[in-house]
GROMACS .gro file of C-alpha atoms in nm:
model
  404
    1MET     CA    1  10.796   6.319   9.867
    2ARG     CA    2  11.059   6.560   9.996
    3ASN     CA    3  10.968   6.924  10.033
    4ILE     CA    4  11.226   7.088   9.803
    5SER     CA    5  11.206   7.449   9.687
    6VAL     CA    6  11.410   7.636   9.425
    7GLU     CA    7  11.418   8.011   9.376
    8GLU     CA    8  11.625   8.281   9.214
    9PHE     CA    9  11.920   8.422   9.409
   10ARG     CA   10  11.850   8.796   9.414
   11ALA     CA   11  12.200   8.937   9.457
   12SER     CA   12  12.530   8.963   9.272
   13CYS     CA   13  12.763   8.666   9.268
   14ALA     CA   14  13.065   8.697   9.499
   15ALA     CA   15  13.310   8.761   9.216
   16ALA     CA   16  13.100   9.053   9.087
   17GLN     CA   17  13.099   9.233   9.420
   18ASP     CA   18  13.348   9.515   9.463
   19LEU     CA   19  13.474   9.389   9.801
   20GLU     CA   20  13.569   9.038   9.912
   21ILE     CA   21  13.735   8.941  10.240
   22VAL     CA   22  13.856   8.584  10.279
   23GLU     CA   23  14.062   8.415  10.552
   24ARG     CA   24  14.230   8.076  10.576
   25LYS     CA   25  14.387   7.930  10.891
   26GLY     CA   26  14.659   7.674  10.828
   27LYS     CA   27  14.694   7.335  10.992
   28GLY     CA   28  14.927   7.468  11.261
   29HIS     CA   29  14.685   7.736  11.379
   30PRO     CA   30  14.550   7.648  11.727
   31ASP     CA   31  14.188   7.651  11.605
   32SER     CA   32  14.272   7.430  11.308
   33ILE     CA   33  14.457   7.187  11.535
   34CYS     CA   34  14.145   7.148  11.750
   35ASP     CA   35  13.920   7.088  11.449
   36ALA     CA   36  14.155   6.836  11.291
   37VAL     CA   37  14.230   6.638  11.606
   38MET     CA   38  13.871   6.618  11.726
   39ASP     CA   39  13.739   6.508  11.390
   40ARG     CA   40  14.010   6.242  11.368
   41ILE     CA   41  13.900   6.118  11.712
   42SER     CA   42  13.542   6.086  11.582
   43VAL     CA   43  13.665   5.893  11.277
   44ASN     CA   44  13.871   5.654  11.492
   45LEU     CA   45  13.590   5.604  11.743
   46SER     CA   46  13.351   5.532  11.456
   47GLY     CA   47  13.596   5.274  11.323
   48GLU     CA   48  13.625   5.107  11.664
   49TYR     CA   49  13.248   5.096  11.706
   50LEU     CA   50  13.195   4.955  11.356
   51GLU     CA   51  13.463   4.689  11.393
   52ARG     CA   52  13.344   4.565  11.731
   53PHE     CA   53  12.967   4.619  11.717
   54GLY     CA   54  12.883   4.657  11.348
   55THR     CA   55  12.737   5.004  11.395
   56ILE     CA   56  12.843   5.355  11.494
   57LEU     CA   57  12.748   5.429  11.853
   58HIS     CA   58  12.659   5.765  12.006
   59HIS     CA   59  12.941   6.015  12.036
   60ASN     CA   60  13.015   6.382  11.978
   61THR     CA   61  13.379   6.479  12.028
   62ASP     CA   62  13.330   6.838  11.919
   63LYS     CA   63  13.433   7.026  12.234
   64CYS     CA   64  13.800   7.103  12.266
   65LEU     CA   65  14.031   7.365  12.414
   66LEU     CA   66  14.399   7.386  12.329
   67VAL     CA   67  14.561   7.579  12.614
   68ALA     CA   68  14.881   7.756  12.515
   69GLY     CA   69  15.202   7.654  12.688
   70GLU     CA   70  15.520   7.847  12.759
   71VAL     CA   71  15.853   7.859  12.573
   72ALA     CA   72  16.191   8.023  12.603
   73GLY     CA   73  16.278   8.145  12.255
   74ILE     CA   74  16.648   8.183  12.167
   75PHE     CA   75  16.833   8.251  11.844
   76GLY     CA   76  16.962   7.914  11.731
   77GLY     CA   77  16.691   7.718  11.910
   78GLY     CA   78  16.474   7.771  12.218
   79MET     CA   79  16.293   7.523  12.438
   80VAL     CA   80  15.944   7.442  12.563
   81VAL     CA   81  15.920   7.535  12.932
   82ASN     CA   82  15.558   7.431  12.994
   83PRO     CA   83  15.369   7.205  12.753
   84MET     CA   84  15.046   7.285  12.574
   85LEU     CA   85  14.731   7.127  12.718
   86LEU     CA   86  14.469   6.969  12.493
   87VAL     CA   87  14.134   6.935  12.671
   88ILE     CA   88  13.917   6.678  12.488
   89GLY     CA   89  13.551   6.693  12.577
   90ASP     CA   90  13.184   6.610  12.523
   91ARG     CA   91  13.023   6.267  12.492
   92ALA     CA   92  13.096   5.910  12.380
   93THR     CA   93  12.982   5.552  12.435
   94PHE     CA   94  13.212   5.370  12.681
   95GLU     CA   95  13.027   5.037  12.705
   96ALA     CA   96  12.813   4.826  12.469
   97GLU     CA   97  12.688   4.467  12.481
   98GLY     CA   98  12.873   4.419  12.808
   99GLU     CA   99  13.208   4.525  12.657
  100GLU     CA  100  13.411   4.830  12.751
  101ILE     CA  101  13.556   5.069  12.492
  102ASP     CA  102  13.882   5.248  12.571
  103VAL     CA  103  13.752   5.587  12.461
  104CYS     CA  104  14.017   5.785  12.650
  105GLY     CA  105  14.299   5.575  12.512
  106ILE     CA  106  14.169   5.613  12.156
  107ALA     CA  107  14.138   5.990  12.201
  108ILE     CA  108  14.491   6.041  12.335
  109ASP     CA  109  14.652   5.802  12.086
  110THR     CA  110  14.472   5.976  11.798
  111ALA     CA  111  14.579   6.322  11.911
  112THR     CA  112  14.940   6.212  11.968
  113ARG     CA  113  14.961   6.062  11.619
  114TRP     CA  114  14.806   6.371  11.461
  115PHE     CA  115  15.070   6.599  11.614
  116ASP     CA  116  15.345   6.360  11.503
  117GLU     CA  117  15.216   6.348  11.145
  118ASN     CA  118  15.141   6.718  11.097
  119LEU     CA  119  15.365   6.942  11.309
  120ARG     CA  120  15.735   6.871  11.251
  121PHE     CA  121  15.871   7.034  11.565
  122VAL     CA  122  15.605   6.937  11.821
  123LYS     CA  123  15.736   6.647  12.028
  124PRO     CA  124  15.525   6.416  12.249
  125GLU     CA  125  15.648   6.590  12.563
  126HIS     CA  126  15.525   6.926  12.430
  127VAL     CA  127  15.155   6.836  12.474
  128ASP     CA  128  14.963   6.717  12.780
  129TYR     CA  129  14.611   6.573  12.751
  130GLN     CA  130  14.300   6.604  12.966
  131VAL     CA  131  14.010   6.385  12.851
  132GLU     CA  132  13.668   6.504  12.965
  133LEU     CA  133  13.454   6.274  12.751
  134LYS     CA  134  13.150   6.135  12.937
  135PRO     CA  135  12.855   5.906  12.851
  136GLY     CA  136  12.567   6.076  12.667
  137SER     CA  137  12.217   6.153  12.788
  138SER     CA  138  11.959   5.876  12.774
  139GLU     CA  139  11.735   6.052  12.520
  140LEU     CA  140  12.012   6.126  12.269
  141THR     CA  141  12.177   5.786  12.303
  142ASP     CA  142  11.837   5.622  12.250
  143ILE     CA  143  11.834   5.761  11.895
  144PHE     CA  144  12.104   5.502  11.821
  145ARG     CA  145  11.896   5.218  11.971
  146ARG     CA  146  11.575   5.286  11.779
  147GLY     CA  147  11.694   5.105  11.468
  148GLY     CA  148  11.603   5.177  11.110
  149GLU     CA  149  11.818   5.227  10.804
  150LEU     CA  150  11.869   5.595  10.884
  151LEU     CA  151  11.881   5.755  11.225
  152GLY     CA  152  11.671   6.048  11.329
  153ALA     CA  153  11.833   6.390  11.350
  154ASN     CA  154  11.966   6.456  11.699
  155ASP     CA  155  11.901   6.830  11.675
  156THR     CA  156  11.695   7.094  11.499
  157SER     CA  157  11.972   7.265  11.310
  158ALA     CA  158  12.022   7.464  10.990
  159ALA     CA  159  12.311   7.468  10.743
  160VAL     CA  160  12.400   7.649  10.422
  161GLY     CA  161  12.651   7.571  10.150
  162TYR     CA  162  12.749   7.732   9.822
  163ALA     CA  163  12.939   7.677   9.498
  164PRO     CA  164  13.160   7.760   9.325
  165LEU     CA  165  13.438   7.927   9.520
  166SER     CA  166  13.526   8.266   9.377
  167PHE     CA  167  13.875   8.330   9.244
  168THR     CA  168  13.960   8.524   9.561
  169GLU     CA  169  13.847   8.236   9.780
  170ARG     CA  170  14.043   7.983   9.577
  171MET     CA  171  14.361   8.191   9.578
  172VAL     CA  172  14.356   8.235   9.958
  173LEU     CA  173  14.288   7.863  10.008
  174ASP     CA  174  14.552   7.748   9.761
  175THR     CA  175  14.815   7.991   9.889
  176GLU     CA  176  14.798   7.847  10.242
  177LYS     CA  177  14.803   7.492  10.107
  178HIS     CA  178  15.112   7.580   9.903
  179LEU     CA  179  15.290   7.732  10.205
  180ASN     CA  180  15.216   7.422  10.414
  181SER     CA  181  15.299   7.176  10.138
  182SER     CA  182  15.583   6.927  10.177
  183THR     CA  183  15.755   7.082   9.875
  184PHE     CA  184  15.757   7.429  10.031
  185LYS     CA  185  15.872   7.295  10.369
  186GLU     CA  186  16.161   7.112  10.202
  187GLN     CA  187  16.269   7.435  10.036
  188TYR     CA  188  16.202   7.656  10.340
  189PRO     CA  189  16.226   7.430  10.647
  190GLU     CA  190  16.244   7.739  10.869
  191SER     CA  191  15.877   7.817  10.794
  192GLY     CA  192  15.630   7.706  11.061
  193GLU     CA  193  15.289   7.546  11.008
  194ASP     CA  194  15.086   7.809  11.195
  195ILE     CA  195  14.997   8.005  10.884
  196LYS     CA  196  14.711   8.250  10.842
  197VAL     CA  197  14.629   8.406  10.506
  198MET     CA  198  14.396   8.706  10.483
  199GLY     CA  199  14.294   8.820  10.135
  200VAL     CA  200  14.111   9.141  10.052
  201ARG     CA  201  13.996   9.216   9.698
  202ARG     CA  202  13.875   9.566   9.617
  203GLY     CA  203  13.771   9.570   9.256
  204LYS     CA  204  14.089   9.485   9.062
  205SER     CA  205  14.322   9.527   9.360
  206PHE     CA  206  14.415   9.235   9.582
  207ASP     CA  207  14.596   9.265   9.917
  208MET     CA  208  14.725   8.956  10.093
  209THR     CA  209  14.857   8.944  10.450
  210VAL     CA  210  15.035   8.627  10.560
  211ALA     CA  211  15.135   8.535  10.914
  212MET     CA  212  15.393   8.254  10.924
  213PRO     CA  213  15.641   8.202  11.209
  214LEU     CA  214  16.001   8.109  11.152
  215ILE     CA  215  16.144   7.824  11.360
  216ASP     CA  216  16.400   7.981  11.591
  217SER     CA  217  16.646   7.692  11.558
  218PHE     CA  218  16.703   7.810  11.198
  219VAL     CA  219  16.742   8.177  11.293
  220GLU     CA  220  17.094   8.288  11.390
  221SER     CA  221  17.020   8.656  11.453
  222GLU     CA  222  16.772   8.933  11.389
  223GLU     CA  223  16.953   9.022  11.067
  224HIS     CA  224  16.939   8.660  10.955
  225TYR     CA  225  16.562   8.656  11.025
  226PHE     CA  226  16.498   8.953  10.797
  227ARG     CA  227  16.712   8.803  10.520
  228MET     CA  228  16.509   8.482  10.534
  229LYS     CA  229  16.190   8.684  10.549
  230ASP     CA  230  16.286   8.868  10.228
  231ASP     CA  231  16.346   8.532  10.056
  232LEU     CA  232  16.005   8.408  10.173
  233ILE     CA  233  15.833   8.723  10.047
  234ASP     CA  234  15.995   8.678   9.705
  235SER     CA  235  15.884   8.314   9.696
  236ILE     CA  236  15.523   8.390   9.795
  237GLN     CA  237  15.507   8.679   9.547
  238ALA     CA  238  15.633   8.450   9.270
  239TYR     CA  239  15.364   8.195   9.360
  240ILE     CA  240  15.091   8.461   9.350
  241SER     CA  241  15.212   8.592   9.013
  242GLY     CA  242  15.220   8.241   8.870
  243TYR     CA  243  14.874   8.169   9.010
  244LEU     CA  244  14.730   8.479   8.843
  245GLU     CA  245  14.898   8.392   8.513
  246GLU     CA  246  14.783   8.031   8.524
  247ASN     CA  247  14.423   8.139   8.584
  248LYS     CA  248  14.443   8.425   8.331
  249VAL     CA  249  14.338   8.681   8.593
  250SER     CA  250  14.466   9.037   8.608
  251LEU     CA  251  14.486   9.195   8.955
  252ASN     CA  252  14.707   9.457   9.116
  253THR     CA  253  14.852   9.269   9.411
  254SER     CA  254  15.033   9.359   9.732
  255LEU     CA  255  15.179   9.122   9.991
  256LYS     CA  256  15.271   9.157  10.358
  257LEU     CA  257  15.441   8.890  10.568
  258ASN     CA  258  15.454   8.901  10.948
  259ASN     CA  259  15.341   9.261  10.955
  260LEU     CA  260  15.401   9.303  11.330
  261ASP     CA  261  15.778   9.277  11.283
  262VAL     CA  262  15.987   9.578  11.390
  263PRO     CA  263  16.365   9.580  11.326
  264GLY     CA  264  16.589   9.662  11.618
  265ARG     CA  265  16.382   9.491  11.890
  266GLY     CA  266  16.548   9.149  11.879
  267LEU     CA  267  16.329   8.847  11.945
  268GLU     CA  268  16.050   9.075  12.071
  269GLY     CA  269  16.021   9.239  11.730
  270ILE     CA  270  16.009   8.929  11.508
  271TYR     CA  271  15.776   8.629  11.467
  272THR     CA  272  15.962   8.314  11.571
  273THR     CA  273  15.846   7.996  11.742
  274VAL     CA  274  16.013   7.688  11.886
  275THR     CA  275  15.752   7.443  11.754
  276GLY     CA  276  15.593   7.612  11.451
  277THR     CA  277  15.262   7.690  11.623
  278SER     CA  278  15.160   7.989  11.832
  279ALA     CA  279  14.984   7.747  12.068
  280GLU     CA  280  15.325   7.695  12.227
  281ASP     CA  281  15.288   8.022  12.420
  282ALA     CA  282  15.072   8.287  12.251
  283ASP     CA  283  14.731   8.166  12.135
  284CYS     CA  284  14.480   7.912  12.259
  285GLY     CA  285  14.249   7.723  12.023
  286GLN     CA  286  13.892   7.594  12.014
  287VAL     CA  287  13.679   7.378  11.788
  288GLY     CA  288  13.457   7.582  11.555
  289ARG     CA  289  13.663   7.904  11.551
  290GLY     CA  290  13.862   7.807  11.245
  291ASN     CA  291  13.782   7.749  10.880
  292ARG     CA  292  13.434   7.657  10.764
  293VAL     CA  293  13.390   7.306  10.623
  294ASN     CA  294  13.495   7.423  10.275
  295GLY     CA  295  13.832   7.533  10.412
  296ILE     CA  296  13.792   7.910  10.429
  297ILE     CA  297  13.625   8.190  10.623
  298SER     CA  298  13.453   8.404  10.363
  299LEU     CA  299  13.284   8.713  10.501
  300ASN     CA  300  13.075   8.771  10.186
  301ARG     CA  301  12.893   8.440  10.218
  302PRO     CA  302  12.621   8.304  10.446
  303ALA     CA  303  12.769   8.062  10.699
  304SER     CA  304  12.644   7.779  10.917
  305SER     CA  305  12.672   7.834  11.291
  306GLU     CA  306  12.753   7.473  11.381
  307ALA     CA  307  13.106   7.344  11.443
  308ALA     CA  308  13.115   7.027  11.234
  309ALA     CA  309  13.447   6.878  11.348
  310GLY     CA  310  13.408   6.589  11.590
  311LYS     CA  311  13.031   6.554  11.569
  312ASN     CA  312  12.912   6.201  11.495
  313PRO     CA  313  12.861   6.132  11.123
  314VAL     CA  314  12.529   5.943  11.132
  315SER     CA  315  12.282   6.151  11.333
  316HIS     CA  316  12.434   6.492  11.403
  317VAL     CA  317  12.300   6.719  11.131
  318GLY     CA  318  12.535   6.993  11.254
  319LYS     CA  319  12.799   6.790  11.073
  320ILE     CA  320  12.604   6.605  10.805
  321TYR     CA  321  12.401   6.897  10.666
  322ASN     CA  322  12.688   7.143  10.707
  323ILE     CA  323  12.905   6.946  10.466
  324LEU     CA  324  12.626   6.804  10.250
  325SER     CA  325  12.490   7.151  10.168
  326HIS     CA  326  12.824   7.243  10.006
  327ARG     CA  327  12.835   6.911   9.819
  328ILE     CA  328  12.484   6.957   9.682
  329ALA     CA  329  12.561   7.317   9.578
  330ASP     CA  330  12.872   7.197   9.396
  331ARG     CA  331  12.681   6.924   9.214
  332ILE     CA  332  12.412   7.175   9.107
  333TYR     CA  333  12.681   7.410   8.976
  334THR     CA  334  12.870   7.138   8.786
  335SER     CA  335  12.577   6.937   8.648
  336VAL     CA  336  12.296   7.185   8.579
  337PRO     CA  337  12.354   7.399   8.266
  338ASP     CA  338  12.406   7.776   8.289
  339VAL     CA  339  12.416   7.796   8.671
  340GLU     CA  340  12.657   8.069   8.779
  341GLU     CA  341  12.623   8.026   9.154
  342ALA     CA  342  12.421   7.798   9.383
  343TYR     CA  343  12.330   7.826   9.751
  344VAL     CA  344  12.172   7.531   9.933
  345TRP     CA  345  11.990   7.550  10.267
  346LEU     CA  346  11.904   7.247  10.482
  347LEU     CA  347  11.707   7.244  10.808
  348SER     CA  348  11.653   6.933  11.017
  349ASP     CA  349  11.363   6.839  11.241
  350ILE     CA  350  11.485   6.666  11.556
  351GLY     CA  351  11.388   6.300  11.563
  352VAL     CA  352  11.299   6.287  11.192
  353ALA     CA  353  11.516   6.072  10.962
  354ILE     CA  354  11.813   6.268  10.828
  355ASP     CA  355  11.709   6.211  10.465
  356GLN     CA  356  11.386   6.403  10.528
  357PRO     CA  357  11.487   6.761  10.612
  358LYS     CA  358  11.221   7.006  10.718
  359VAL     CA  359  11.361   7.250  10.463
  360ALA     CA  360  11.567   7.171  10.153
  361ALA     CA  361  11.600   7.484   9.942
  362ALA     CA  362  11.823   7.612   9.666
  363GLN     CA  363  11.886   7.968   9.554
  364ILE     CA  364  12.021   7.987   9.202
  365LEU     CA  365  12.195   8.261   9.006
  366MET     CA  366  12.190   8.195   8.632
  367LYS     CA  367  12.449   8.291   8.373
  368LYS     CA  368  12.166   8.301   8.120
  369GLY     CA  369  11.810   8.179   8.103
  370SER     CA  370  11.569   8.155   8.395
  371VAL     CA  371  11.556   7.951   8.712
  372ASP     CA  372  11.223   7.814   8.592
  373SER     CA  373  11.405   7.635   8.310
  374VAL     CA  374  11.627   7.437   8.550
  375ARG     CA  375  11.402   7.406   8.855
  376GLU     CA  376  11.324   7.037   8.809
  377GLU     CA  377  11.688   6.949   8.742
  378VAL     CA  378  11.795   7.126   9.060
  379LYS     CA  379  11.525   6.948   9.260
  380GLU     CA  380  11.643   6.615   9.118
  381VAL     CA  381  12.000   6.683   9.227
  382ILE     CA  382  11.891   6.764   9.582
  383ASP     CA  383  11.657   6.465   9.599
  384THR     CA  384  11.925   6.226   9.473
  385GLU     CA  385  12.182   6.347   9.725
  386LEU     CA  386  11.934   6.305  10.010
  387GLU     CA  387  11.836   5.962   9.879
  388ASN     CA  388  12.204   5.859   9.900
  389ILE     CA  389  12.273   6.023  10.237
  390GLN     CA  390  12.361   5.692  10.404
  391ARG     CA  391  12.655   5.645  10.169
  392PHE     CA  392  12.760   6.003  10.240
  393THR     CA  393  12.753   5.946  10.617
  394MET     CA  394  12.983   5.645  10.574
  395GLU     CA  395  13.227   5.864  10.383
  396LEU     CA  396  13.226   6.102  10.679
  397ALA     CA  397  13.270   5.812  10.923
  398ARG     CA  398  13.575   5.685  10.737
  399GLY     CA  399  13.738   6.027  10.720
  400MET     CA  400  13.706   6.046  10.341
  401VAL     CA  401  13.575   6.406  10.349
  402SER     CA  402  13.807   6.685  10.461
  403LEU     CA  403  13.652   6.942  10.698
  404TYR     CA  404  13.934   7.194  10.716
   0.00000   0.00000   0.00000
């Protein structure tokens, strides 16, 4: 029997609060790059281990530093002077059953392909790689040799997830996805991928600030930059208006784009890049400093402290519980009648099978009725998801669940 508790959430739902602050970092942001690349490395390592040995071996590729490079920006197209450096670190299994695994080769090949697939103007020569992956400690690697259908948790770690997203959270998330969509890039190829969207709702007023570099090869002059910027502002404003209309929501909105810009200062007063990411010369990146596993940074919500990207998908609860807590909360919200908001808390006990958390708790806010009336249904949802956790871990291993 799992120890599952359900109680009433004794606070207002996010949408009912007077103030909401929500941030989303796009795929070209240095922190997002680190999360995406390192998790892809874990997925590809898992695939290699499964194909060759029939099981996922110990690894955690969740330590990464993207060191900014140096560029010479010029109207009409600058150049990369010194490349970015991606430092790939932590632990992996390099040998099993007398066979060697090319961990470093897999890591570099994965990172190279990710840049090629996601950042249009980053060329192979723009990024250098330093692989600092090493074999794991004997105690943690032994977890993978102990057998059993489910591995023991490799850490004592807590996670929290919630559902549903509020309208503010969804609008910030969807706006960045729209600006980094292939359709938008075809229409505005001068827009870079390093996008950050900050949304602030105060009652019925909503302020959005967007940072999005323009690729300098498309920019002929300072005047040309500001003309393109005006077109982009009109396009984003039209998207926001359509989004509000589609969702039948009334808000007084304001929009700012590249708010640091100052006319009359040339390239020093405008936001341009050579490659579309500020990692080329302005901003370093790290795993865990970007979006939470549901794609946003929402200051009104409780948040897990673990960086999920790159952690192994079969024993590291910092990844498994972080994502699973959101999935369980979403299933409670969608399948249990009259639930307005659900929060789910999971706490592991190191060494204990991952389907047996030390704490599995839900806090429920009802639209009507009492928590007592749905308590058993909520417990059943949590119990079922934990019962099927092995299937969930395989979804993580195959990269079927987005973390960013």
